[in-house]
Short mmCIF file of C-alpha atoms in Angstrom, two decimals:
data_model
loop_
_atom_site.label_atom_id
_atom_site.label_comp_id
_atom_site.label_asym_id
_atom_site.label_seq_id
_atom_site.Cartn_x
_atom_site.Cartn_y
_atom_site.Cartn_z
CA MET A 1 164.88 77.15 98.58
CA SER A 2 161.96 78.97 97.01
CA SER A 3 161.99 82.23 95.10
CA PHE A 4 159.19 84.80 95.29
CA LEU A 5 158.32 88.55 95.13
CA ILE A 6 156.58 90.46 97.85
CA ALA A 7 155.00 93.43 96.18
CA ASN A 8 153.00 96.62 97.04
CA VAL A 9 154.12 96.41 100.70
CA ARG A 10 155.40 98.89 103.26
CA ILE A 11 159.06 98.01 103.89
CA PHE A 12 161.03 98.77 107.09
CA ASP A 13 164.54 97.75 106.06
CA GLY A 14 166.04 97.86 109.52
CA GLU A 15 166.86 101.56 109.29
CA ASN A 16 164.43 103.31 106.99
CA THR A 17 160.96 102.92 105.59
CA ILE A 18 159.75 102.54 102.02
CA GLU A 19 156.05 103.28 102.06
CA CYS A 20 155.25 101.04 99.07
CA GLY A 21 157.85 98.80 97.51
CA SER A 22 158.84 95.33 96.50
CA VAL A 23 161.31 92.76 97.71
CA LEU A 24 162.65 89.85 95.46
CA VAL A 25 163.82 86.67 97.17
CA GLU A 26 165.90 84.12 95.24
CA GLY A 27 167.70 81.07 96.58
CA GLY A 28 167.20 81.95 100.21
CA HIS A 29 168.51 85.53 99.91
CA ILE A 30 167.21 88.97 99.13
CA THR A 31 168.23 89.95 95.61
CA GLN A 32 166.36 93.17 94.99
CA VAL A 33 164.67 95.88 97.15
CA SER A 34 162.99 98.68 95.37
CA ALA A 35 160.36 101.44 95.69
CA GLN A 36 159.55 100.73 92.06
CA LYS A 37 157.76 97.84 90.50
CA ILE A 38 159.99 94.69 90.04
CA GLU A 39 159.25 92.72 86.97
CA TYR A 40 158.98 89.00 87.98
CA ASP A 41 157.15 86.05 86.48
CA GLY A 42 157.34 83.73 89.48
CA GLN A 43 155.24 83.55 92.72
CA ILE A 44 154.09 86.99 93.78
CA PHE A 45 152.56 87.94 97.13
CA ASP A 46 150.71 91.34 96.77
CA LYS A 47 150.51 92.70 100.30
CA SER A 48 148.93 96.15 100.35
CA GLY A 49 148.09 97.18 103.88
CA HIS A 50 150.95 95.08 105.27
CA THR A 51 154.46 95.85 106.49
CA LEU A 52 157.57 93.74 105.81
CA LEU A 53 160.29 93.78 108.42
CA PRO A 54 163.60 92.02 108.81
CA GLY A 55 163.34 88.96 110.94
CA LEU A 56 163.64 89.98 114.57
CA ILE A 57 166.79 89.20 116.54
CA ASP A 58 166.41 88.30 120.21
CA THR A 59 169.82 89.08 121.68
CA HIS A 60 169.21 87.17 124.92
CA ILE A 61 167.55 83.79 125.43
CA HIS A 62 168.28 80.47 127.16
CA ALA A 63 167.11 77.34 125.45
CA ASP A 64 167.56 75.42 128.70
CA GLY A 65 168.47 71.74 128.23
CA GLY A 66 168.23 72.15 124.50
CA ASN A 67 164.45 72.69 124.96
CA PRO A 68 162.84 71.69 121.62
CA VAL A 69 160.17 74.42 121.99
CA ALA A 70 162.55 77.40 122.09
CA LEU A 71 163.58 77.73 118.41
CA PRO A 72 160.28 76.87 116.64
CA GLN A 73 158.22 79.01 119.01
CA SER A 74 160.67 81.90 118.51
CA LEU A 75 160.22 81.59 114.77
CA ARG A 76 156.46 81.54 114.92
CA PHE A 77 156.61 85.00 116.52
CA GLY A 78 158.93 86.37 113.80
CA VAL A 79 162.16 85.96 115.74
CA THR A 80 164.46 84.53 113.07
CA THR A 81 167.70 84.68 115.15
CA VAL A 82 168.21 84.03 118.81
CA CYS A 83 171.37 84.52 120.88
CA ASP A 84 171.65 81.88 123.56
CA MET A 85 173.56 83.36 126.50
CA HIS A 86 174.67 80.23 128.40
CA ASN A 87 174.07 76.57 127.68
CA GLU A 88 175.84 73.21 127.90
CA TRP A 89 177.73 72.27 124.72
CA GLU A 90 175.70 69.06 124.17
CA ASN A 91 172.50 71.17 124.25
CA ILE A 92 173.91 73.51 121.62
CA GLN A 93 174.61 70.53 119.40
CA LYS A 94 171.05 69.29 119.89
CA LEU A 95 169.69 72.67 118.96
CA ARG A 96 171.83 72.89 115.81
CA ARG A 97 170.49 69.48 114.72
CA GLN A 98 166.96 70.80 115.28
CA ILE A 99 167.65 73.79 113.02
CA THR A 100 168.81 71.42 110.24
CA ALA A 101 165.46 69.67 110.44
CA GLY A 102 163.77 73.06 109.70
CA HIS A 103 161.15 75.63 110.85
CA CYS A 104 163.36 76.99 113.66
CA ALA A 105 164.94 80.35 114.48
CA ASP A 106 168.63 80.44 113.68
CA LEU A 107 170.88 80.02 116.70
CA LYS A 108 173.91 82.17 117.80
CA THR A 109 175.69 81.02 120.99
CA THR A 110 178.39 81.43 123.52
CA SER A 111 178.03 77.76 124.62
CA PHE A 112 179.19 77.72 128.34
CA ALA A 113 179.50 81.22 129.83
CA ALA A 114 182.68 82.07 131.77
CA THR A 115 181.69 80.72 135.21
CA ILE A 116 183.58 80.28 138.49
CA GLN A 117 183.07 77.91 141.52
CA GLY A 118 180.04 79.03 143.56
CA GLY A 119 179.35 82.04 141.43
CA TRP A 120 176.46 83.12 139.19
CA PRO A 121 174.32 81.38 138.07
CA ALA A 122 175.11 78.06 139.83
CA ALA A 123 174.23 79.43 143.29
CA ILE A 124 170.79 80.67 142.25
CA VAL A 125 170.04 77.56 140.19
CA LEU A 126 170.78 75.29 143.14
CA MET A 127 168.68 77.44 145.48
CA HIS A 128 165.60 76.68 143.35
CA ASN A 129 166.40 73.18 142.00
CA ASP A 130 168.92 71.25 144.04
CA ILE A 131 168.62 67.85 142.51
CA PRO A 132 171.24 65.37 141.40
CA GLU A 133 170.56 66.01 137.66
CA VAL A 134 171.04 69.73 138.03
CA ARG A 135 174.20 69.21 140.15
CA ALA A 136 175.54 67.01 137.36
CA GLU A 137 174.86 69.61 134.83
CA ILE A 138 176.53 72.43 136.78
CA ALA A 139 179.58 70.19 137.34
CA THR A 140 180.24 70.53 133.60
CA TRP A 141 180.46 74.27 133.64
CA PRO A 142 183.85 76.07 133.69
CA LYS A 143 185.37 76.76 137.07
CA LEU A 144 187.81 79.51 136.07
CA LYS A 145 190.41 80.83 138.50
CA THR A 146 193.53 82.14 136.80
CA VAL A 147 194.46 84.26 133.75
CA GLU A 148 195.62 81.05 132.12
CA ASP A 149 192.15 79.48 132.77
CA GLY A 150 190.55 82.48 131.11
CA LYS A 151 192.69 82.18 127.91
CA ALA A 152 192.10 78.43 127.76
CA TYR A 153 188.33 79.00 128.15
CA VAL A 154 188.16 81.27 125.13
CA GLN A 155 190.17 78.78 123.04
CA ALA A 156 187.87 75.96 124.00
CA ARG A 157 184.84 78.05 122.96
CA ILE A 158 186.52 78.76 119.60
CA THR A 159 186.87 75.00 118.97
CA GLU A 160 183.06 74.88 119.51
CA GLY A 161 182.42 77.52 116.93
CA VAL A 162 180.85 80.10 119.22
CA ASP A 163 179.63 83.46 118.01
CA TYR A 164 180.63 85.59 121.07
CA ILE A 165 181.81 85.25 124.66
CA LYS A 166 179.58 85.69 127.78
CA LEU A 167 180.98 86.74 131.18
CA MET A 168 179.14 86.52 134.50
CA HIS A 169 179.87 89.41 136.91
CA GLU A 170 177.21 89.13 139.57
CA SER A 171 177.53 89.71 143.34
CA GLY A 172 173.87 88.91 143.95
CA ALA A 173 173.28 92.27 145.76
CA VAL A 174 169.90 92.90 144.09
CA MET A 175 168.82 89.51 145.54
CA SER A 176 170.28 90.16 148.98
CA LEU A 177 172.98 87.48 148.31
CA ASN A 178 176.81 87.70 148.56
CA LEU A 179 178.13 85.62 145.72
CA PRO A 180 181.76 85.31 144.66
CA LYS A 181 182.72 87.20 141.46
CA PRO A 182 185.55 86.57 139.08
CA SER A 183 188.44 88.80 139.63
CA LEU A 184 188.80 91.82 137.29
CA GLU A 185 192.17 90.37 136.21
CA LEU A 186 190.44 87.12 135.09
CA GLN A 187 187.71 89.02 133.34
CA LYS A 188 190.21 91.20 131.51
CA SER A 189 192.22 88.15 130.36
CA ILE A 190 189.04 86.59 128.85
CA ILE A 191 188.09 89.85 127.08
CA ASP A 192 191.68 90.38 125.67
CA GLU A 193 191.85 86.79 124.44
CA ALA A 194 188.44 86.96 122.82
CA HIS A 195 189.13 90.37 121.18
CA ALA A 196 192.42 88.99 119.89
CA THR A 197 190.52 86.36 118.02
CA GLY A 198 187.76 88.70 116.75
CA LEU A 199 185.04 87.62 119.22
CA LYS A 200 182.71 90.13 120.87
CA VAL A 201 182.27 89.90 124.67
CA VAL A 202 179.09 90.57 126.64
CA ALA A 203 178.49 90.42 130.35
CA HIS A 204 175.81 89.79 132.95
CA ALA A 205 175.41 92.24 135.76
CA THR A 206 172.26 93.36 137.64
CA ASN A 207 173.47 96.07 140.03
CA LEU A 208 175.24 99.39 139.47
CA THR A 209 178.56 98.50 141.13
CA ASP A 210 178.99 95.30 139.22
CA THR A 211 178.06 97.02 136.03
CA LEU A 212 180.70 99.77 136.43
CA GLU A 213 183.34 97.11 137.20
CA ILE A 214 182.72 94.99 134.20
CA ILE A 215 182.42 98.04 131.82
CA SER A 216 185.87 99.12 132.97
CA CYS A 217 187.28 95.78 131.84
CA GLY A 218 186.46 96.37 128.16
CA VAL A 219 183.33 94.42 127.40
CA ASP A 220 181.40 95.17 124.27
CA GLY A 221 177.92 94.97 125.86
CA LEU A 222 175.79 94.30 128.98
CA THR A 223 173.10 91.68 128.89
CA HIS A 224 170.94 93.42 131.46
CA THR A 225 170.53 96.78 133.14
CA PHE A 226 170.13 97.07 136.96
CA LEU A 227 167.23 97.48 139.36
CA ASP A 228 168.92 98.59 142.59
CA GLN A 229 169.23 102.37 141.97
CA PRO A 230 168.76 105.04 139.33
CA PRO A 231 171.45 105.56 136.70
CA THR A 232 174.33 107.90 137.49
CA ALA A 233 176.37 110.30 135.38
CA GLU A 234 179.35 108.04 135.95
CA LEU A 235 177.51 105.06 134.46
CA ILE A 236 176.46 106.97 131.28
CA ALA A 237 179.95 108.30 130.84
CA ALA A 238 181.45 104.80 131.23
CA TYR A 239 179.06 103.37 128.58
CA LYS A 240 180.04 106.21 126.18
CA ARG A 241 183.83 106.04 126.92
CA HIS A 242 184.11 102.30 126.37
CA ASP A 243 181.58 102.06 123.47
CA VAL A 244 179.43 99.50 125.29
CA HIS A 245 175.90 98.56 124.27
CA CYS A 246 173.10 97.65 126.69
CA ASN A 247 170.50 94.92 126.30
CA PRO A 248 168.27 95.83 129.34
CA THR A 249 165.87 92.81 129.38
CA LEU A 250 163.12 95.10 130.73
CA ALA A 251 160.38 92.43 130.95
CA ALA A 252 162.56 90.05 132.90
CA MET A 253 163.63 92.80 135.22
CA ALA A 254 159.93 93.76 135.73
CA SER A 255 159.19 90.14 136.55
CA GLY A 256 162.00 90.27 139.14
CA THR A 257 160.19 92.96 141.06
CA THR A 258 156.63 91.65 140.22
CA GLU A 259 155.81 95.16 138.73
CA GLY A 260 155.37 93.62 135.26
CA ARG A 261 152.63 91.10 136.02
CA ALA A 262 149.71 93.05 134.54
CA VAL A 263 151.45 93.55 131.15
CA GLN A 264 152.77 90.01 131.14
CA GLU A 265 149.24 88.67 131.54
CA ARG A 266 148.00 90.95 128.77
CA PHE A 267 150.53 89.60 126.36
CA ALA A 268 149.94 85.99 127.43
CA HIS A 269 146.16 86.35 126.82
CA ASP A 270 146.27 88.33 123.62
CA PRO A 271 143.85 86.58 121.32
CA ARG A 272 146.25 87.00 118.37
CA VAL A 273 148.89 84.67 119.94
CA GLN A 274 146.90 81.77 121.41
CA HIS A 275 147.64 79.45 118.50
CA LEU A 276 151.37 80.27 118.63
CA ILE A 277 152.15 79.39 122.26
CA GLY A 278 151.49 76.39 124.43
CA ARG A 279 149.66 76.47 127.77
CA GLU A 280 152.79 75.88 129.88
CA GLN A 281 154.56 78.86 128.32
CA ARG A 282 151.43 81.00 128.66
CA GLU A 283 151.14 80.19 132.33
CA ALA A 284 154.88 80.96 132.88
CA MET A 285 154.34 84.32 131.17
CA CYS A 286 151.67 85.21 133.75
CA ALA A 287 153.91 84.54 136.81
CA CYS A 288 156.84 86.52 138.22
CA MET A 289 160.37 85.58 139.21
CA SER A 290 160.29 87.93 142.25
CA PHE A 291 164.00 87.82 142.83
CA ALA A 292 164.71 91.44 143.72
CA ARG A 293 164.90 92.66 147.25
CA GLU A 294 162.15 94.99 148.38
CA GLY A 295 162.68 98.65 148.82
CA SER A 296 164.97 100.49 146.38
CA SER A 297 164.76 97.88 143.55
CA THR A 298 162.27 98.96 140.91
CA VAL A 299 161.87 98.56 137.24
CA GLU A 300 161.59 102.36 136.91
CA ASN A 301 165.36 102.38 137.53
CA CYS A 302 165.75 100.21 134.39
CA PHE A 303 163.46 102.44 132.38
CA GLU A 304 165.30 105.54 133.44
CA THR A 305 168.64 103.96 132.65
CA VAL A 306 167.41 103.11 129.09
CA ARG A 307 166.05 106.68 128.63
CA ARG A 308 169.39 108.14 129.74
CA LEU A 309 171.43 105.80 127.57
CA LYS A 310 169.32 106.54 124.51
CA ALA A 311 169.59 110.29 125.08
CA ALA A 312 173.37 109.92 125.24
CA GLY A 313 173.57 107.96 121.98
CA VAL A 314 174.49 104.69 123.62
CA PRO A 315 173.34 101.57 121.54
CA VAL A 316 170.45 99.87 123.26
CA LEU A 317 169.48 96.41 121.95
CA ILE A 318 166.32 94.33 122.47
CA GLY A 319 166.61 90.93 124.04
CA SER A 320 164.17 89.10 126.24
CA ASP A 321 166.11 86.74 128.57
CA ALA A 322 163.34 84.26 127.80
CA ALA A 323 163.98 80.85 129.25
CA GLY A 324 162.08 77.69 130.10
CA PRO A 325 162.15 78.19 133.85
CA ALA A 326 162.11 82.03 133.82
CA LYS A 327 158.68 83.15 134.90
CA GLY A 328 157.34 86.25 133.15
CA THR A 329 158.96 85.30 129.80
CA ALA A 330 158.14 83.23 126.72
CA TRP A 331 160.31 82.56 123.71
CA GLY A 332 159.27 84.78 120.87
CA LEU A 333 156.35 86.50 122.54
CA SER A 334 158.70 88.29 125.06
CA LEU A 335 160.48 90.05 122.17
CA HIS A 336 157.14 91.76 121.34
CA HIS A 337 156.72 92.57 124.99
CA GLU A 338 160.13 94.25 124.90
CA LEU A 339 159.23 96.27 121.91
CA TYR A 340 156.14 97.54 123.73
CA LEU A 341 158.15 98.51 126.87
CA PHE A 342 160.78 100.39 124.83
CA VAL A 343 158.02 102.50 123.20
CA GLN A 344 155.72 102.84 126.16
CA HIS A 345 158.25 103.53 128.88
CA CYS A 346 161.64 104.45 127.43
CA GLY A 347 161.03 107.14 124.85
CA PHE A 348 161.67 105.05 121.73
CA THR A 349 159.62 105.64 118.63
CA PRO A 350 158.35 102.36 117.06
CA ALA A 351 161.01 102.66 114.34
CA ASP A 352 163.68 103.12 117.05
CA ALA A 353 162.50 100.04 118.80
CA LEU A 354 162.35 97.93 115.63
CA ARG A 355 165.89 99.09 114.78
CA ALA A 356 166.96 97.87 118.19
CA ALA A 357 165.60 94.40 117.32
CA THR A 358 166.96 94.18 113.77
CA ALA A 359 169.78 96.24 112.24
CA LEU A 360 171.43 97.40 115.47
CA PRO A 361 171.99 94.00 117.11
CA ALA A 362 173.26 92.68 113.77
CA GLN A 363 175.75 95.53 113.68
CA ARG A 364 176.83 95.30 117.22
CA PHE A 365 177.35 91.45 117.11
CA GLY A 366 178.84 91.47 113.61
CA PHE A 367 176.00 89.49 112.01
CA GLY A 368 176.45 90.97 108.60
CA ASP A 369 174.10 88.72 106.73
CA ARG A 370 170.90 89.57 108.63
CA GLY A 371 169.01 92.30 110.42
CA ARG A 372 168.42 94.29 107.19
CA ILE A 373 166.16 93.99 104.20
CA ARG A 374 168.76 94.60 101.47
CA ALA A 375 170.35 92.73 98.58
CA GLY A 376 172.69 90.02 99.73
CA CYS A 377 171.14 89.43 103.12
CA ARG A 378 169.45 86.21 104.23
CA ALA A 379 165.74 86.25 103.40
CA ASP A 380 164.83 86.40 107.15
CA LEU A 381 161.54 88.26 106.93
CA LEU A 382 158.49 89.07 108.99
CA LEU A 383 155.21 90.18 107.42
CA VAL A 384 152.53 91.83 109.66
CA GLU A 385 149.28 93.48 108.83
CA GLY A 386 149.08 97.17 109.66
CA ASP A 387 151.76 99.69 110.31
CA PRO A 388 153.97 99.09 113.33
CA MET A 389 155.74 102.38 112.69
CA LYS A 390 152.50 103.98 113.94
CA ASP A 391 151.44 101.42 116.47
CA ILE A 392 154.08 98.96 117.75
CA ALA A 393 151.27 96.53 118.74
CA ASP A 394 150.87 95.74 115.10
CA THR A 395 153.98 93.50 115.21
CA LEU A 396 151.61 90.82 116.69
CA ASN A 397 149.41 90.98 113.58
CA LEU A 398 151.61 88.13 112.22
CA ARG A 399 150.90 87.02 108.70
CA ALA A 400 154.07 85.25 107.48
CA VAL A 401 157.59 84.50 108.65
CA TRP A 402 160.49 83.31 106.40
CA THR A 403 163.90 82.13 107.40
CA LYS A 404 166.41 81.91 104.49
CA GLY A 405 163.39 82.19 102.14
CA VAL A 406 161.55 79.22 103.64
CA LEU A 407 158.05 80.00 104.91
CA CYS A 408 157.36 78.90 108.49
CA SER A 409 154.84 76.11 108.39
CA THR A 410 152.47 77.96 110.73
CA TYR A 411 151.75 80.43 107.98
CA ARG A 412 151.21 78.20 104.98
CA GLU A 413 147.42 78.71 105.03
CA ILE A 414 147.63 82.38 105.85
CA ILE A 415 149.96 83.95 103.30
#
């Protein structure tokens, strides 16, 4: 692992800004952060006019099938940690081997989410891709029924070395479906078992009723907000009472109603990113999932929920729900899209939004070694030209990305 000093650079440390400072990296970790000059006789990068950020954390992706594009593409966009929110165990092992080979974002995972027979997401996957290979894959997913099943599910995930537990609590109402949901008794049994072992629990829900139900069970966070109606006082109170965070996945929700297409296309065709993303991903970014029923479902309900949660002091995290088959998303790039939506539509300052993609998710998930630029943390770093605290679009002025002090190969000729 290399050692180096980044000097004369603006530093956003995940919480606060040093207008001109220095960061020393040794052995893959940050060893000094200072607003003063650091004496060092090794490799020095003098970066006046640039901003150094903690590596971004995408709290919601799916590296479907262990897709080999997901982790390196995420890293190229400055996303140094991704949280996979449902994947087969053999795919997780494949991704971990890819990380060992280098130049990939680090992976946090739940492995298999807590699924039931005929529930989310099997029903929707088969609606769009009912082929033998997909059926065989779904056959490996958990089919939980009883409290005992729930406890055994958690213990099985622990043996796989997961980082958190993911629940599915989805009736399909926003898609005009009527899907079976796990019983609240089952959900509570999983949450209690996970908490007893120190694991956080997050849950999928995309309508207000399902969201209120799963919050009442004691989850730590939601992996979406909902489209079907505006937020209610009951919802905000529930988030506060149970100390639950929200990862709204705004770009994915906007793709669900098709309202996000214009902004998706703008990000896909931004001249600053063309060398970082392949044609297939770029084309997917320009399409929409179009899953929401017409009428009351609108992304404005999502925006208003985030505004209300922020005003109430509820933690709101940034995560993209980027996935191979998920139209309107692209690994890495969609994180920057989310930053834009937080600032443009939800009342976040750029610093608020960057906090929601760095220090805050690290704190909520218990990732104590990342998300901040401070001594002792991994040297997961993102260097951009300009000042994203003034203009969030500057996060796409990418000039260098390091993970554990190793420079991403894309930036060797730039830095």
